[in-house]
Amino acid sequence: MENQSFFIEKILSKSLFDEDKIILIKRATDKIVKLIDELNTRNIEETIIIINADSLEKKSKLRSLFEKDNGLVCVPFYPDNEQILLKLAYNFLRKKEISISSSNMNLIINKCSGDRETLINELQKIEYFCKNGKKINSENISKLINLNENHSISELIDNCLAKNKKKIINILNENNFSNEDCVMITRSFLIKAKKLLTLSTTFETNKNIELTISSAKPPIFWKEKEITKQQIYKWESKNIKQLIYALGETELQIKKNINNSINLITDFILFQSSSATNN
């Protein structure tokens, strides 16, 4: 947006090595409409531009442009719910000819916290386990999908989102997290942040914290309700989106510098717990 002429030049330039080019623009808003109009008049060939936007209201200029122009395509996407994930899991296991009880299926879905990528990873673990003819049961599933996960990690993330810095420091001092744990922390943090984003967006609409908590899907366990309320009060949806982006960057840095991962994740958590709140 700051240098549109340079951006257009990059799109129009041809590559000596690739016949086609795909450009992905994330977090787009109505501010990009004039740029899209400009590109649309250029009759660009051999280039596909994908624009990823958050929820667009009916009055959105960007949405209107893509819905009305025959040369553009607008496709809505909706967050996965429990029913969709159950269907995905059922189809996956049926294709692999793996039989699992309904109760165990629900265990897997609940563990994934509404995240499709996590679900696929857990189902693949089960697939590999069953390759040699082994039968799957509740005990095996508990081990495979890490139901007995490190609760210190979950507690650390919850208190970071609630900005309870004193509690965070105690958890960090009492636990010796490994380099491998740091990747797990970022992945767990991302799942919780996405869930909080949905709750925060709902709260900004209805202004009713009790309704937001009671209508959450999957349901919030009663022990988690109080700290979840703290998190919703502390974070606006726009700040959570920035947090999600920062988590991706932090995970990338951890994977590139695995020997320094403890320092990277500690600095990240302490910074997020110290940043200004919404109050």
Short mmCIF file of C-alpha atoms in Angstrom, two decimals, residues 27 54-55 79 161 189-205 212 228 231-232 235-245:
data_model
loop_
_atom_site.label_atom_id
_atom_site.label_comp_id
_atom_site.label_asym_id
_atom_site.label_seq_id
_atom_site.Cartn_x
_atom_site.Cartn_y
_atom_site.Cartn_z
CA ARG A 27 -5.34 -9.22 5.80
CA ASP A 54 -11.39 -11.23 7.28
CA SER A 55 -15.18 -11.06 7.56
CA PRO A 79 -14.59 -21.65 10.56
CA LEU A 161 -3.33 -14.40 27.62
CA PHE A 189 -0.54 -20.86 21.93
CA LEU A 190 -1.78 -20.50 18.34
CA ILE A 191 -4.77 -22.80 18.95
CA LYS A 192 -5.76 -20.90 22.10
CA ALA A 193 -5.27 -17.53 20.37
CA LYS A 194 -7.57 -18.52 17.50
CA LYS A 195 -10.20 -19.67 19.98
CA LEU A 196 -9.86 -16.39 21.89
CA LEU A 197 -10.20 -14.44 18.63
CA THR A 198 -13.61 -16.04 18.04
CA LEU A 199 -14.71 -15.26 21.60
CA SER A 200 -13.41 -11.70 21.46
CA THR A 201 -15.16 -11.03 18.15
CA THR A 202 -18.41 -12.37 19.59
CA PHE A 203 -18.05 -10.24 22.72
CA GLU A 204 -17.41 -7.10 20.67
CA THR A 205 -20.73 -7.77 18.93
CA THR A 212 -20.23 -15.10 24.94
CA THR A 228 -11.27 -17.06 29.82
CA GLN A 231 -8.56 -13.05 28.53
CA ILE A 232 -11.57 -11.65 26.68
CA TRP A 235 -7.68 -8.56 24.33
CA GLU A 236 -9.44 -6.87 21.43
CA SER A 237 -9.82 -8.89 18.24
CA LYS A 238 -7.44 -6.62 16.29
CA ASN A 239 -4.70 -7.23 18.88
CA ILE A 240 -5.27 -10.99 18.81
CA LYS A 241 -4.77 -10.96 15.04
CA GLN A 242 -1.41 -9.24 15.59
CA LEU A 243 -0.60 -11.85 18.25
CA ILE A 244 -1.36 -14.70 15.83
CA TYR A 245 0.94 -13.14 13.24
#
